[in-house]
Amino acid sequence: MNFCSDNTAGAHPKILAALSAANGGPAMPYGNDELTRKVERRIAELFERDCAVFLVGTGTSANALALAALAPNYGAVFCHPESHINMDECGAPEFFTGGAKLVGIQGAHAKIAAADLDRAIKTAGIGVVHHVQPAAVSITQATEAGTVYRPAEIAALAAVAHKHGLTLHMDGARFANALVQVGCMPAEMTWKAGIDALSFGATKNGAFAAEAVVFFDPARAASFGYRRKRAGHLWSKMRFLAAQLDAYLDGGLWLDNARHANRMAAELARGLGAIKAVRLEHPVEANELFVTLPETVIRGLEADGFRFYRWMDETSTTLRLVTSFETDPAHVAAFVTSARRHAAAAA
Amino acid sequence: MNFCSDNTAGAHPKILAALSAANGGPAMPYGNDELTRKVERRIAELFERDCAVFLVGTGTSANALALAALAPNYGAVFCHPESHINMDECGAPEFFTGGAKLVGIQGAHAKIAAADLDRAIKTAGIGVVHHVQPAAVSITQATEAGTVYRPAEIAALAAVAHKHGLTLHMDGARFANALVQVGCMPAEMTWKAGIDALSFGATKNGAFAAEAVVFFDPARAASFGYRRKRAGHLWSKMRFLAAQLDAYLDGGLWLDNARHANRMAAELARGLGAIKAVRLEHPVEANELFVTLPETVIRGLEADGFRFYRWMDETSTTLRLVTSFETDPAHVAAFVTSARRHAAAAA
Amino acid sequence: MNFCSDNTAGAHPKILAALSAANGGPAMPYGNDELTRKVERRIAELFERDCAVFLVGTGTSANALALAALAPNYGAVFCHPESHINMDECGAPEFFTGGAKLVGIQGAHAKIAAADLDRAIKTAGIGVVHHVQPAAVSITQATEAGTVYRPAEIAALAAVAHKHGLTLHMDGARFANALVQVGCMPAEMTWKAGIDALSFGATKNGAFAAEAVVFFDPARAASFGYRRKRAGHLWSKMRFLAAQLDAYLDGGLWLDNARHANRMAAELARGLGAIKAVRLEHPVEANELFVTLPETVIRGLEADGFRFYRWMDETSTTLRLVTSFETDPAHVAAFVTSARRHAAAAA
Amino acid sequence: MNFCSDNTAGAHPKILAALSAANGGPAMPYGNDELTRKVERRIAELFERDCAVFLVGTGTSANALALAALAPNYGAVFCHPESHINMDECGAPEFFTGGAKLVGIQGAHAKIAAADLDRAIKTAGIGVVHHVQPAAVSITQATEAGTVYRPAEIAALAAVAHKHGLTLHMDGARFANALVQVGCMPAEMTWKAGIDALSFGATKNGAFAAEAVVFFDPARAASFGYRRKRAGHLWSKMRFLAAQLDAYLDGGLWLDNARHANRMAAELARGLGAIKAVRLEHPVEANELFVTLPETVIRGLEADGFRFYRWMDETSTTLRLVTSFETDPAHVAAFVTSARRHAAAAA
């Protein structure tokens, strides 16, 4: 009964099956195979636009490679201080960009507000050689707090970014979870709202290691192929990366997976929200919850065999609970029951 | 009938099957799972030594991360000019090391001789601030010419490297092919001969995306975990990387695969070597051949449906032919027959 | 009547004279000359300790090279958010370290408190591969707010840093100004208080382009010579860098210069502090003042021919006033008179 | 009697005098002063073109910053293997570019031939992600062998570079020496022949630390200001850098200095060339000679008090002799006399 992360889930059976299906006979390596070409086109069609699409195996590489294409080494990348790129990638964006600086912009529920972004860019010293130069903005969708940007919010951020000549990147490690929550088309949540580059995640939502970087203006992607190779992220047997994404999109598997994960999170939120001693820290809009509980309840849950992370440190009484495409509804019910029981005992 | 590369092969069915087997229930991410721990230990046992073992998905990342742990940014890494790290990784070693310099040392059949290495290091200006500082040596096993270093040759190189305070890295993208050719133990071809770090390849020999970096002195690996994460090469669902290597080693699959590939190459060499118009450019000691043929024969082979690369450019009449674990003996026979036929017609 | 910066000052005549004196006949280049050797020894003697001393031409290079020797590319460097290394060097520390991350720690008057440092390091995730690894702390002396750390404050920070295995760097661009204010020995303000590396500034205090990087444990400096050359900061005619520092130290010129600059700042503070409409933002402990005045007073000062920066942006009514070794007491008096007059007119 | 390098010379008295002249009163820092602006314009006028001009203190920084503006981190920079950027800058170009690769092209007398360049670029794999991408060519003028490219030779290299979309950089550490040898206008030896960026050296020819980077198409320089600052090469008291270059150009001092140095080298060549046991390794076209002499003659010269470097290692009997603006004709005569005497004794 593991709520630590959507990364503790395995891969969806259909995605594993796609590997076997891709395994007949030789295929040209390094992305020069039919399947990779097909998936690149398929993702472009999904976004209803001529895109440059690049497959990679991990979310960190997707983000860092995208940012390296958008920001020079003397650039500044604006992001929320709690964003994955700033907190959880051991400095990958700095490494891939050659030392660009991530500049944090605070905001409630891990979201950046357009007015705050505008102020940050304006005071950053554009054109002044002493200061790193504003180059890009990166937002996470769904955010690290389990919240979701609406297209109008994204459009407002994009308007600010573009007004100052910056580009807008979206870390979509949980893109599907956000999309089914908003209920719009992929294009509406990305380029139609002003997104320039997207890390389109699949690993957390059913693949075992597959992400795509999508540039909505292919001209921005001119250097990407070299950067990907140079960073060791060009798979030789690329068809096995492509096969995952192909199955991921087939028959809407990705949306079904995300809907299930979100539903499990919503159910957890409903159940826990009804317990007096429990406080939800953020709106639950995707597949993550942040809940504060009495220490005795947390210990009770641990004793009952539930696994999760205390957030952000091991003495905290705020838990992060993450659901996934394979979260068992029975585990959700059991978690709520356990929490309720321990809370009652503590009262 | 594809002889372009061992990368055109798919994955071995047993390796794909291992993925499914690894897919039951949750597992802690980022290498904190049982299977990854098991495989790390297993590889250490294979090498009969306490090693630091790190799994990654690509050969380029294995090499570049290993070199980044061995050489500072002001360092020099000695290698053969035709080595993969120098020619075919789009500057990955330079990227990961922060700009160390690869210094080429010529040698017949893509091998470096100990005396040449000694001379190169001695004249490189150790301790002189104007010059990048000799830090590491990297050899490829089997080499890019399809030849193999014997343990005594490796030991001679290691003696030179160590005498001057350098470390010795082995790019073992085709380690298995070299090993079965030499017929020794993994330890004898590595640390017992003086290798400090090994890129232990599996992708070319039956995995779909799996390599291990092995440091024979774990103290050298202190920074590796951070570098791997920072480079986006730490898989979140690491068990799927571990499962490949586990199956790879099970029951000697890796050695069987390599033996088959080598046998196919030997058969090609035997067949082609008997044709008068054909010249073998290098001894055939692993799973690659470099053969020079008349242009008309090459065109005939192409017309007969064989695929391969001209080496090193598209007007060359030297072909690189690579066999793999799944090369069909019938294709080998057909290739020889076709070449013989076209050669006879040309004579 | 320029109070923009101590960088608007020229060079002290004695320092220029030293260049001519150093100009007789040939000298070995790149620091292999007598004068450079002498100055390196002299600085070590000044600090009463066997030090590794390296001369460079700019403060940014001194800081960034020092940090590159102290922090790996996956490292974190803790500093005040307003510190010069974080705000005013266009990402030099990130560039020289290969992408280490500067982590800001807030604190009043641009100083870091030991307890805040301890908390920041403890929660940074030491040993966790997802996070950049705490490697160094950098403080500025005198600070960007014109305040000064006392040796006991430095010792407290050093104790925290060292407890966690980090090193402590001091950006001493205005080291002399801080030293004369505290009235202690150079050793007491540095290694005796736990400083591991110092950027020993001279440019702002009378040289035209000269700084020294001092490592109090020479073992930490093993890579520095290569890094300096590789960054283009090893002067070929090094004697002209050495000559500046030699004259700087001769007869206590550096201390006299700093005393004058501090005295001018103190006089400005006294004069302005007596005006009701003026607010001093920070204690005035070195050669910088931050004063808030009515907009009309600022305009009046501008009209009277005074030059200064509004802090931190051009609409601010807080001014930064900087004095130097060559600030004319008459200008200071004139500034106070002008401010008083415009304040009276506005009242 | 030092022939080790033109870097063993001091600074020209007129250049030192210019520092004092520049030292009256405050000046805005970081290049925002009158004198810097004047010198930037003056250099543009010298080259008869609207140029982007940037002052820095060292030749290595000039080269590496220029190359960083011309080549991406996945780029290849073609140069002679013996070039200063490849051999003597401890990897500065790799550092500043973020890991671009220097690719050596052999050529007699340290010069690259256009046909060889063409071949190298053609076979480098343009557009192939496995290979670093040809981005720039760098030539040294005068070369490391003391030879000089004629404008027509430069034009031929530029035609090849530009045909393939590469830019052409000139390391002009000894630009003046080459110019007076060729006897043409600065424009003819640079942009009129196709040079895109020039490191315009002054340090070796009479300044103490001053170089300019000149981009003949200012659009290529968009990032340079940030890169210079970020690398610590933006002097705060920039007027002292500008003053050197101003005096350098005043009244043709730079040309006079170069003529003297070249004349001294020519005299050495004439004198030594007349000795039977001496072999000149390269044409003497600037201020460097490479001469091979019997070991006993070398020892005799050393015993007579002459200093020089054996080339390229300390057991070599080839000497590099460098003259400068302040080489004493009497030392030249004495050197020839000494060599003749020892050669006669040995015969």
mmCIF file with all atom_site columns, C-alpha atoms in Angstrom, chain A residues 30 32 72-75 96-100 125-133 222-223 225-227 229-230 234, chain D residues 30 32 72-75 96-100 125-133 222-223 225-227 229-230 234:
data_model
loop_
_atom_site.group_PDB
_atom_site.id
_atom_site.type_symbol
_atom_site.label_atom_id
_atom_site.label_alt_id
_atom_site.label_comp_id
_atom_site.label_asym_id
_atom_site.label_entity_id
_atom_site.label_seq_id
_atom_site.pdbx_PDB_ins_code
_atom_site.Cartn_x
_atom_site.Cartn_y
_atom_site.Cartn_z
_atom_site.occupancy
_atom_site.B_iso_or_equiv
_atom_site.pdbx_formal_charge
_atom_site.auth_seq_id
_atom_site.auth_comp_id
_atom_site.auth_asym_id
_atom_site.auth_atom_id
_atom_site.pdbx_PDB_model_num
ATOM 1  C CA . TYR A 1 30  ? 19.154 6.076  -33.277 1.00 0.00 ? 30  TYR A CA 1
ATOM 2  C CA . ASN A 1 32  ? 15.965 6.226  -37.949 1.00 0.00 ? 32  ASN A CA 1
ATOM 3  C CA . PRO A 1 72  ? 22.020 30.515 -23.036 1.00 0.00 ? 72  PRO A CA 1
ATOM 4  C CA . ASN A 1 73  ? 24.567 29.856 -20.312 1.00 0.00 ? 73  ASN A CA 1
ATOM 5  C CA . TYR A 1 74  ? 24.319 33.484 -19.220 1.00 0.00 ? 74  TYR A CA 1
ATOM 6  C CA . GLY A 1 75  ? 20.542 33.221 -19.047 1.00 0.00 ? 75  GLY A CA 1
ATOM 7  C CA . PHE A 1 96  ? 22.756 21.178 -19.472 1.00 0.00 ? 96  PHE A CA 1
ATOM 8  C CA . THR A 1 97  ? 22.630 24.947 -19.981 1.00 0.00 ? 97  THR A CA 1
ATOM 9  C CA . GLY A 1 98  ? 26.257 25.412 -18.994 1.00 0.00 ? 98  GLY A CA 1
ATOM 10 C CA . GLY A 1 99  ? 25.410 27.315 -15.855 1.00 0.00 ? 99  GLY A CA 1
ATOM 11 C CA . ALA A 1 100 ? 22.234 29.322 -16.414 1.00 0.00 ? 100 ALA A CA 1
ATOM 12 C CA . GLY A 1 125 ? 18.323 43.836 -15.425 1.00 0.00 ? 125 GLY A CA 1
ATOM 13 C CA . ILE A 1 126 ? 17.702 43.043 -19.069 1.00 0.00 ? 126 ILE A CA 1
ATOM 14 C CA . GLY A 1 127 ? 20.635 44.262 -21.091 1.00 0.00 ? 127 GLY A CA 1
ATOM 15 C CA . VAL A 1 128 ? 22.851 44.869 -18.058 1.00 0.00 ? 128 VAL A CA 1
ATOM 16 C CA . VAL A 1 129 ? 26.004 42.765 -18.306 1.00 0.00 ? 129 VAL A CA 1
ATOM 17 C CA . HIS A 1 130 ? 26.282 42.258 -14.553 1.00 0.00 ? 130 HIS A CA 1
ATOM 18 C CA . HIS A 1 131 ? 23.122 40.181 -14.454 1.00 0.00 ? 131 HIS A CA 1
ATOM 19 C CA . VAL A 1 132 ? 22.136 36.869 -15.981 1.00 0.00 ? 132 VAL A CA 1
ATOM 20 C CA . GLN A 1 133 ? 19.700 37.603 -18.763 1.00 0.00 ? 133 GLN A CA 1
ATOM 21 C CA . ALA A 1 222 ? 17.732 23.175 -34.279 1.00 0.00 ? 222 ALA A CA 1
ATOM 22 C CA . SER A 1 223 ? 20.322 22.230 -31.674 1.00 0.00 ? 223 SER A CA 1
ATOM 23 C CA . GLY A 1 225 ? 19.375 16.536 -31.728 1.00 0.00 ? 225 GLY A CA 1
ATOM 24 C CA . TYR A 1 226 ? 23.014 17.286 -31.027 1.00 0.00 ? 226 TYR A CA 1
ATOM 25 C CA . ARG A 1 227 ? 22.370 18.118 -27.412 1.00 0.00 ? 227 ARG A CA 1
ATOM 26 C CA . LYS A 1 229 ? 23.171 12.773 -28.393 1.00 0.00 ? 229 LYS A CA 1
ATOM 27 C CA . ARG A 1 230 ? 25.891 14.661 -26.547 1.00 0.00 ? 230 ARG A CA 1
ATOM 28 C CA . LEU A 1 234 ? 19.745 9.216  -27.851 1.00 0.00 ? 234 LEU A CA 1
ATOM 29 C CA . TYR D 1 30  ? 32.975 48.670 -16.514 1.00 0.00 ? 30  TYR D CA 1
ATOM 30 C CA . ASN D 1 32  ? 31.138 53.129 -19.464 1.00 0.00 ? 32  ASN D CA 1
ATOM 31 C CA . PRO D 1 72  ? 28.134 26.059 -29.783 1.00 0.00 ? 72  PRO D CA 1
ATOM 32 C CA . ASN D 1 73  ? 29.093 23.487 -27.179 1.00 0.00 ? 73  ASN D CA 1
ATOM 33 C CA . TYR D 1 74  ? 28.410 20.713 -29.688 1.00 0.00 ? 74  TYR D CA 1
ATOM 34 C CA . GLY D 1 75  ? 30.614 22.423 -32.237 1.00 0.00 ? 75  GLY D CA 1
ATOM 35 C CA . PHE D 1 96  ? 34.506 28.845 -22.563 1.00 0.00 ? 96  PHE D CA 1
ATOM 36 C CA . THR D 1 97  ? 32.512 27.013 -25.247 1.00 0.00 ? 97  THR D CA 1
ATOM 37 C CA . GLY D 1 98  ? 31.161 24.455 -22.801 1.00 0.00 ? 98  GLY D CA 1
ATOM 38 C CA . GLY D 1 99  ? 33.047 21.590 -24.362 1.00 0.00 ? 99  GLY D CA 1
ATOM 39 C CA . ALA D 1 100 ? 33.387 22.190 -28.093 1.00 0.00 ? 100 ALA D CA 1
ATOM 40 C CA . GLY D 1 125 ? 29.695 14.680 -40.610 1.00 0.00 ? 125 GLY D CA 1
ATOM 41 C CA . ILE D 1 126 ? 27.709 17.898 -40.937 1.00 0.00 ? 126 ILE D CA 1
ATOM 42 C CA . GLY D 1 127 ? 24.154 17.234 -39.840 1.00 0.00 ? 127 GLY D CA 1
ATOM 43 C CA . VAL D 1 128 ? 24.963 13.856 -38.290 1.00 0.00 ? 128 VAL D CA 1
ATOM 44 C CA . VAL D 1 129 ? 24.090 13.858 -34.593 1.00 0.00 ? 129 VAL D CA 1
ATOM 45 C CA . HIS D 1 130 ? 26.910 11.512 -33.645 1.00 0.00 ? 130 HIS D CA 1
ATOM 46 C CA . HIS D 1 131 ? 29.543 14.068 -34.538 1.00 0.00 ? 131 HIS D CA 1
ATOM 47 C CA . VAL D 1 132 ? 30.415 17.490 -33.208 1.00 0.00 ? 132 VAL D CA 1
ATOM 48 C CA . GLN D 1 133 ? 29.309 20.032 -35.778 1.00 0.00 ? 133 GLN D CA 1
ATOM 49 C CA . ALA D 1 222 ? 25.390 39.885 -29.197 1.00 0.00 ? 222 ALA D CA 1
ATOM 50 C CA . SER D 1 223 ? 26.378 37.525 -26.385 1.00 0.00 ? 223 SER D CA 1
ATOM 51 C CA . GLY D 1 225 ? 29.349 41.348 -23.247 1.00 0.00 ? 225 GLY D CA 1
ATOM 52 C CA . TYR D 1 226 ? 27.644 38.814 -21.011 1.00 0.00 ? 226 TYR D CA 1
ATOM 53 C CA . ARG D 1 227 ? 30.257 36.174 -21.644 1.00 0.00 ? 227 ARG D CA 1
ATOM 54 C CA . LYS D 1 229 ? 31.497 39.634 -17.572 1.00 0.00 ? 229 LYS D CA 1
ATOM 55 C CA . ARG D 1 230 ? 30.591 36.053 -16.659 1.00 0.00 ? 230 ARG D CA 1
ATOM 56 C CA . LEU D 1 234 ? 35.241 42.894 -17.617 1.00 0.00 ? 234 LEU D CA 1
#
